[in-house]
Short mmCIF file of C-alpha atoms in Angstrom, two decimals:
data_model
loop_
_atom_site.label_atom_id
_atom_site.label_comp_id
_atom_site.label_asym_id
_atom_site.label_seq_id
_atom_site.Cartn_x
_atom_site.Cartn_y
_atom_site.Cartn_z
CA UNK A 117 0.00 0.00 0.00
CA UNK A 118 1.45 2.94 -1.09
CA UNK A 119 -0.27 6.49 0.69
CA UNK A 120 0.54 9.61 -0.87
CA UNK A 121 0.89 12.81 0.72
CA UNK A 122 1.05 16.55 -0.56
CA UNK A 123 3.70 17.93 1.44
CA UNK A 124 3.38 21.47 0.22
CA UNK A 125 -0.68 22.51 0.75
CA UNK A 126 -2.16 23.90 3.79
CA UNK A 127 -1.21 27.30 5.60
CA UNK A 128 1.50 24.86 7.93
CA UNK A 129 2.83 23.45 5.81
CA UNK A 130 5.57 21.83 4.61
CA UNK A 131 6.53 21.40 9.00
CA UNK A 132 2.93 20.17 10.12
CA UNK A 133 2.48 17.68 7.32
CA UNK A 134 5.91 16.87 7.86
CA UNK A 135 5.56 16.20 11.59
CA UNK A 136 1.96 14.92 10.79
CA UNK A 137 3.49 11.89 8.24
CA UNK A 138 6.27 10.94 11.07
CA UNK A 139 3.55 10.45 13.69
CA UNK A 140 1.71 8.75 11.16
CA UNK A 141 4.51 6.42 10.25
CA UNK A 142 4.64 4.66 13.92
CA UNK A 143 1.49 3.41 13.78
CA UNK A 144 1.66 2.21 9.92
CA UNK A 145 2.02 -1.44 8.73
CA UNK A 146 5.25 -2.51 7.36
CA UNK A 147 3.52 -3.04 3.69
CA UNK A 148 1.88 0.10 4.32
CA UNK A 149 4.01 3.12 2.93
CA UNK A 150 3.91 7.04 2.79
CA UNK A 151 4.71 8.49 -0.22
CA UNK A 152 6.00 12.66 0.37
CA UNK A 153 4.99 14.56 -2.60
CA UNK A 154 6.65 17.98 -2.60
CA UNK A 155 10.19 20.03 -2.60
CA UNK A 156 12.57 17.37 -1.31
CA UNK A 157 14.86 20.11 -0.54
CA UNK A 158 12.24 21.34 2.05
CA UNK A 159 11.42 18.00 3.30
CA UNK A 160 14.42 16.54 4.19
CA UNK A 161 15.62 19.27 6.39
CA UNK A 162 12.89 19.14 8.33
CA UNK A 163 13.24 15.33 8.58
CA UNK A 164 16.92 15.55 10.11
CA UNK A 165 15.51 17.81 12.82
CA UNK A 166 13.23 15.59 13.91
CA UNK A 167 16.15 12.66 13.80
CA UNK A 168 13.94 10.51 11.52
CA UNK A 169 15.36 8.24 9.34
CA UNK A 170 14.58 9.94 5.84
CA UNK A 171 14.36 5.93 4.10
CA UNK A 172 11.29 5.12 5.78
CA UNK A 173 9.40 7.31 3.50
CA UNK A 174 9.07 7.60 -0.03
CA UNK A 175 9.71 10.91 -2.26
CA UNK A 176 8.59 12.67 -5.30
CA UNK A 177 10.35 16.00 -5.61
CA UNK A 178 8.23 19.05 -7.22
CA UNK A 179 8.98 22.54 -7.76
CA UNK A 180 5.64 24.02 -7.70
CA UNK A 181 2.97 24.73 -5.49
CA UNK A 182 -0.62 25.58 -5.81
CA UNK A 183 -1.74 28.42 -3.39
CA UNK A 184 -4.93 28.84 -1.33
CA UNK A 185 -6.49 31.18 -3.21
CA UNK A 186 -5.29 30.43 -6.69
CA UNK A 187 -8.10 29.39 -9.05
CA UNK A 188 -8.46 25.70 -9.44
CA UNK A 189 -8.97 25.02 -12.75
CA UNK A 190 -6.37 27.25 -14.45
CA UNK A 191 -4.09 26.26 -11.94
CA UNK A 192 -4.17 22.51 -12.51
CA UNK A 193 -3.81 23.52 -15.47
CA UNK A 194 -0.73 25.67 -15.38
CA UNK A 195 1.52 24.11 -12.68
CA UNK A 196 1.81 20.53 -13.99
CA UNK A 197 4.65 19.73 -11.78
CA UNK A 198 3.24 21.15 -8.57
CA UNK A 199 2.79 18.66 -5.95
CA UNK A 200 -1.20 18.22 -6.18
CA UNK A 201 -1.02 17.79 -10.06
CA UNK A 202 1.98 15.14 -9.77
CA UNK A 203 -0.23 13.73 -6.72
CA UNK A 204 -3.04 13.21 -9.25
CA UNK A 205 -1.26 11.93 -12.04
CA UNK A 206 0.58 9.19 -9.41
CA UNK A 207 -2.72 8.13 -8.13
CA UNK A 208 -4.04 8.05 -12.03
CA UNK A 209 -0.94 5.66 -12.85
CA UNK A 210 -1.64 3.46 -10.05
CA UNK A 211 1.59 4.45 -8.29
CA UNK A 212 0.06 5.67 -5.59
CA UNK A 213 -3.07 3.71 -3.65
CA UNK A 214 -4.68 7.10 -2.65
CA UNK A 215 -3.78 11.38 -2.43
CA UNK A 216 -4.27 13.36 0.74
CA UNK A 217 -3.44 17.38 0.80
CA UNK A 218 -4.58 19.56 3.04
CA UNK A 219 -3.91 22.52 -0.09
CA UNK A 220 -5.98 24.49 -2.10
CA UNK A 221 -9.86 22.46 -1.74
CA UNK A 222 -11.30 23.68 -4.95
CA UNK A 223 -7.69 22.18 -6.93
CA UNK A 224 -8.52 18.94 -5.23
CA UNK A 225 -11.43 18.60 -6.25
CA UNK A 226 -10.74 19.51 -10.21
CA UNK A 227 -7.80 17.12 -9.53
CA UNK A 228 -9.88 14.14 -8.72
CA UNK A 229 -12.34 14.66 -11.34
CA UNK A 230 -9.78 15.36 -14.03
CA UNK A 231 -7.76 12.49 -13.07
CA UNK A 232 -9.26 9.62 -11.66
CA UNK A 233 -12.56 10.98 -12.44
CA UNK A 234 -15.92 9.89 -11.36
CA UNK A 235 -17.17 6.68 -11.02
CA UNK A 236 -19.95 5.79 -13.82
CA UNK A 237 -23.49 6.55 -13.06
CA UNK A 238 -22.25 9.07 -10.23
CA UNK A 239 -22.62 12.79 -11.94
CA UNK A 240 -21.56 14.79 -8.97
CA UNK A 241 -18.95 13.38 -6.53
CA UNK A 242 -19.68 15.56 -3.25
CA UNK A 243 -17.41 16.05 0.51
CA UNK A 244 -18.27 14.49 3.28
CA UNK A 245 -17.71 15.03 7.43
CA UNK A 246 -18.17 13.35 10.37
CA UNK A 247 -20.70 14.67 13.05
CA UNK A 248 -19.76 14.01 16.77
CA UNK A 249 -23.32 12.89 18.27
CA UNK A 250 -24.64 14.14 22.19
CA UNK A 251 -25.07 10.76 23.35
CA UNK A 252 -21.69 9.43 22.09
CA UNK A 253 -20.59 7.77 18.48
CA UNK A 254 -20.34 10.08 15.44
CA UNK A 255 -22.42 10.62 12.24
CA UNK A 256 -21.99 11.76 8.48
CA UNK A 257 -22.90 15.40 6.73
CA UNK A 258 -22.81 15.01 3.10
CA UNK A 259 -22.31 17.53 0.73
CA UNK A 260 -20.29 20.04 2.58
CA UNK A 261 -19.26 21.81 -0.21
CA UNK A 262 -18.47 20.63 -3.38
CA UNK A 263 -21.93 21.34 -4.98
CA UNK A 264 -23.74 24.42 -3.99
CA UNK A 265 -26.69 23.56 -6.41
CA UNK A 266 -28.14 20.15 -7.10
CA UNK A 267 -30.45 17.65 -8.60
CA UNK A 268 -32.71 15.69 -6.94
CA UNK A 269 -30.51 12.58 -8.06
CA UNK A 270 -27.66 14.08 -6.96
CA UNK A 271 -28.81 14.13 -2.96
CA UNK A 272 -30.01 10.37 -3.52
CA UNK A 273 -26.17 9.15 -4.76
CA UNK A 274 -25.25 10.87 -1.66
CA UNK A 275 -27.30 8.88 -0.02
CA UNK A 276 -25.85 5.87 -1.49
CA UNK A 277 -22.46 7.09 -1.11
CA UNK A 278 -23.01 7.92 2.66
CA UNK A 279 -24.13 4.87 3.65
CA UNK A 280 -21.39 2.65 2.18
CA UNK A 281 -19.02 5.03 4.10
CA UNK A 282 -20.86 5.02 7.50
CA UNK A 283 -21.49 0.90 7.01
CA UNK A 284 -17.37 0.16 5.75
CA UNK A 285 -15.44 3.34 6.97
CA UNK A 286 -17.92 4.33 10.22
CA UNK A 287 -18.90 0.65 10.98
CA UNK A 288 -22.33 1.47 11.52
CA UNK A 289 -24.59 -1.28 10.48
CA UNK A 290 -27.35 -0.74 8.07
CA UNK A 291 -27.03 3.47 8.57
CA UNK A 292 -30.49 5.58 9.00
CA UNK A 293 -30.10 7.87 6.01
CA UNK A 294 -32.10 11.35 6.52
CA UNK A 295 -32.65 14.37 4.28
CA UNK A 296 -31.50 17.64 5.86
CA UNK A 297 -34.95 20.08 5.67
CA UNK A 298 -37.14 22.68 7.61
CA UNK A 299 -39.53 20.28 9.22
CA UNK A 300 -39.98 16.56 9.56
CA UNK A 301 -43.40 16.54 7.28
CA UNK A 302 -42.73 14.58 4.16
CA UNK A 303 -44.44 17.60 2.02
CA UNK A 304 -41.92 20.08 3.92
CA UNK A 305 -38.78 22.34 2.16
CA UNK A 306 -38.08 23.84 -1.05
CA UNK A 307 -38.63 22.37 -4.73
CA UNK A 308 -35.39 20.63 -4.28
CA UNK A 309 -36.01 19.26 -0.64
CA UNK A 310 -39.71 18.48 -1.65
CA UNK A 311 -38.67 16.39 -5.18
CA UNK A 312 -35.96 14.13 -3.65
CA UNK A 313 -38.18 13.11 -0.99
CA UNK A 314 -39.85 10.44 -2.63
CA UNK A 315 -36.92 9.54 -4.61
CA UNK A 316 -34.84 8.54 -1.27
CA UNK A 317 -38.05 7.05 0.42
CA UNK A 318 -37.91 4.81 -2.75
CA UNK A 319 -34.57 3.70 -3.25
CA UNK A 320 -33.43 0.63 -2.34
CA UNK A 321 -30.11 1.20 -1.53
CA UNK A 322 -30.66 2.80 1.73
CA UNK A 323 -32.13 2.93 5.04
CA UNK A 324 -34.14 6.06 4.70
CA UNK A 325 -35.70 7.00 7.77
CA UNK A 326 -37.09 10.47 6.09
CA UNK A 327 -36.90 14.16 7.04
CA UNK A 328 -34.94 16.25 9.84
CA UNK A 329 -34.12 19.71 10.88
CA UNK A 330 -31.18 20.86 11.73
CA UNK A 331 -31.60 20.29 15.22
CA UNK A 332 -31.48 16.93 14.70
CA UNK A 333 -27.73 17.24 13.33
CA UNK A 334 -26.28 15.98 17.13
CA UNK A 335 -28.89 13.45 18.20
CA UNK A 336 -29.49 9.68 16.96
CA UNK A 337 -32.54 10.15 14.13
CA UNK A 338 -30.11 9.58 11.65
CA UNK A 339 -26.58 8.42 11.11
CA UNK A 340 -26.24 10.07 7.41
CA UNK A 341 -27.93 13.25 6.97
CA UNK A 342 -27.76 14.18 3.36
CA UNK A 343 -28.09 18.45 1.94
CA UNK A 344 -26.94 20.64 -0.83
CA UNK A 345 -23.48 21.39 -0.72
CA UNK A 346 -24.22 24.73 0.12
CA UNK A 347 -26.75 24.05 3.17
CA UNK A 348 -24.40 21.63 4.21
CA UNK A 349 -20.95 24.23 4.37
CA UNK A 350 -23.28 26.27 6.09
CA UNK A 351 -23.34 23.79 8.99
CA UNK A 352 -20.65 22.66 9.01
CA UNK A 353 -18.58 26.11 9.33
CA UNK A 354 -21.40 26.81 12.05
CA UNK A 355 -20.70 23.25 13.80
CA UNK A 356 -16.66 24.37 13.60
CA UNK A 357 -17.11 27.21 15.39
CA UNK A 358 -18.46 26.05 18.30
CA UNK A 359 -15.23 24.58 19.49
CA UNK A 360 -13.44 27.76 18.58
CA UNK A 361 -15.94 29.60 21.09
CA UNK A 362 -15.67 27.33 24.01
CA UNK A 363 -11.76 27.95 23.56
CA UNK A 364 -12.54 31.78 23.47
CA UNK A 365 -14.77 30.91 26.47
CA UNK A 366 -12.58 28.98 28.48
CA UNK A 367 -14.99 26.53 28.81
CA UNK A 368 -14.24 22.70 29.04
CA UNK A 369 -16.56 20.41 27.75
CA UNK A 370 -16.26 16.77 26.64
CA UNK A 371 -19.05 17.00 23.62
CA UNK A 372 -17.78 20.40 22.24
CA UNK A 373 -14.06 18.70 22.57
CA UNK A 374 -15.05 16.25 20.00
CA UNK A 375 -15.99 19.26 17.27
CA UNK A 376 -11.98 19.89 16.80
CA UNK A 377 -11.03 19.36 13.55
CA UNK A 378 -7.92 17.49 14.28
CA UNK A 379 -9.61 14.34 15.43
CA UNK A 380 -10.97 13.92 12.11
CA UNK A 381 -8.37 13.95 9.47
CA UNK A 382 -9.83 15.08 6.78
CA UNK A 383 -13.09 15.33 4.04
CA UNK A 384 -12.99 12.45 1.53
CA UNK A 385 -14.09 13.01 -2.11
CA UNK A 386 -16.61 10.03 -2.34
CA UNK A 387 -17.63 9.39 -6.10
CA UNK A 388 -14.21 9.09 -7.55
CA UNK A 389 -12.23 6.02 -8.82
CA UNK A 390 -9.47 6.40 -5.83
CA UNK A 391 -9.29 7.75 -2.12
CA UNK A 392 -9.10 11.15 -2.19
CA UNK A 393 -8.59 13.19 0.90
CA UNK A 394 -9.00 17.24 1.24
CA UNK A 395 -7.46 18.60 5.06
CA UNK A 396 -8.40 21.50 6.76
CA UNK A 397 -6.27 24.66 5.21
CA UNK A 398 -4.83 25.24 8.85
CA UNK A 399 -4.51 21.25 9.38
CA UNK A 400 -2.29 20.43 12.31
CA UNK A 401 0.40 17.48 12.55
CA UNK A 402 -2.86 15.50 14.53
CA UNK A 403 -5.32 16.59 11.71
CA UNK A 404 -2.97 15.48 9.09
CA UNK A 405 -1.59 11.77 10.94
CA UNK A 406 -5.88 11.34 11.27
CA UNK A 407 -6.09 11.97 7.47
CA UNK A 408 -3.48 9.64 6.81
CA UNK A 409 -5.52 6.80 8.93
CA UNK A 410 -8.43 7.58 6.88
CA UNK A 411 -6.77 7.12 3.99
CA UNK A 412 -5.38 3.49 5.21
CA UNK A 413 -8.95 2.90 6.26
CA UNK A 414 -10.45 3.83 2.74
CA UNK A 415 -7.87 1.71 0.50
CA UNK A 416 -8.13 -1.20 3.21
CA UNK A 417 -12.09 -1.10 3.08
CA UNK A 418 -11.69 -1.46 -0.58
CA UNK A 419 -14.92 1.67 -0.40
CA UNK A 420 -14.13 2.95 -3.72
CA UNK A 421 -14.59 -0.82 -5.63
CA UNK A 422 -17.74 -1.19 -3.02
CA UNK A 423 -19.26 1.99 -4.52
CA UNK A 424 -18.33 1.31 -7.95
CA UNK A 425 -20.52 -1.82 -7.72
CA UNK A 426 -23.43 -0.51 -6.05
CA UNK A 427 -23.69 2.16 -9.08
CA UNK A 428 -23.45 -0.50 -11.63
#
């Protein structure tokens, strides 16, 4: 198993991905490799500082680097040899098992549809989070950003696509799907809330257990809740901040604890033909070792052939 790794995106890096991959590396399998895709002459530096053996990774130098706020497309584009394009065409050769970077989001995304592109029958591949839930365990928010408008047929693949992640990655058995709305009624939301209802209460491919509000976000109704990518960055930006605020607070509590970031890893692009993993711009060494995990746990699930079947 070969994991790669985008050395160069987020606002820490190339140090906290660095720092992130060597904390990673100690809990790794011996057949289960990291593969550091950036400037070597950064890297390596930072590797001798930490007095870690350098040959227990695996490099691919690049000279370029895509920044937060360049735009995706042209970029892509126009820095073939920065380390998310040479991620993307590694992972597209099979030389790589699956691409994490905690860079630019909207290059990721591009990258994976350019390169690996989506799986047939799925028209929009979508992000997905975890939800930490009041009585303990966690749940799935799906989209959180990748498509600000949709289809009705859209929010039912992500209710396909949720539940194979909360069944294989989550181990949730047989996941209660729910559609995100503005009351529980089945004739409740907007045109696009109000046509996909039926569509998920029909489909055989999930659990659907029917409407909720957003109240229902922390508590058991549902295990995948499925919105609009723009609805859903919405909440979760709102569900971020709360652990931001109990910091600014100086308040300790165990629930709002579990809404950091870090313990997370990272928001998988599920629709693609490989794992593909997009951290948090500000991703810590934790955040970035947790999206590393993920990305063992995605190739080891074998999600992405599990997904390609059940769209057959």
């Amino acid at each position: 198993m070969k994991i790669g790794l985008d050395i160069m995106g987020g606002d820490y890096a190339p140090k906290a991905i660095v720092l992130g991959a060597i904390a990673a590396h100690q809990s790794l399998a011996p057949d289960e490799h990291l593969v550091l895709i950036g400037d070597t002459q950064q890297i390596k530096p930072l590797l001798s500082e930490q007095g870690f053996n350098p040959d227990h990774f695996e490099f691919v130098h690049t000279e370029e680097v895509i920044g937060m706020g360049e735009h995706p497309t042209k970029a892509i584009l126009q820095k073939p040899n920065s380390s998310i394009s040479v991620g993307f065409q590694l992972l597209k050769e099979g030389k790589i098992n699956s691409f994490a970077s905690a860079g630019n989001s909207g290059a990721m995304l591009v990258g994976a549809v350019f390169s690996v592109k989506p799986i047939a029958g799925i028209a929009r591949p979508c992000l997905c989070t975890i939800v930490p839930k009041l009585k303990g365990g966690v749940g799935l928010l799906l989209d959180v950003g990748a498509n600000a408008d949709c289809k009705p047929d859209n929010l039912v693949d992500f209710g396909i696509l949720g539940s194979l992640y909360a069944e294989h990655i989550m181990q949730i058995e047989n996941p209660k799907v729910a559609l995100m709305n503005i009351g529980e009624e089945d004739e409740k939301g907007n045109m696009l809330a109000m046509a996909t209802f039926p569509l998920m209460k029909q489909s055989p491919h999930f659990n659907f257990v029917g409407n909720v509000e957003g109240r229902d976000l922390f508590n058991d109704k549902a295990d995948v809740i499925v919105c609009d990518g723009f609805t859903g960055n919405i909440m979760l930006k709102l569900a971020e901040s709360f652990y931001v605020l109990t910091i600014k607070k100086g308040l300790k509590d165990e629930f709002f604890d579990r809404f950091n970031y870090e313990n997370y890893g990272g928001s998988p692009v599920l629709g693609v033909n490989a794992p593909v993993l997009i951290g948090h711009g500000i991703s810590s060494p934790e955040a970035v070792k947790n999206m590393i995990f993920q990305s063992r746990d995605m190739i080891n699930t074998g999600l992405v052939g599990k997904i390609q079947a059940a769209f057959q």
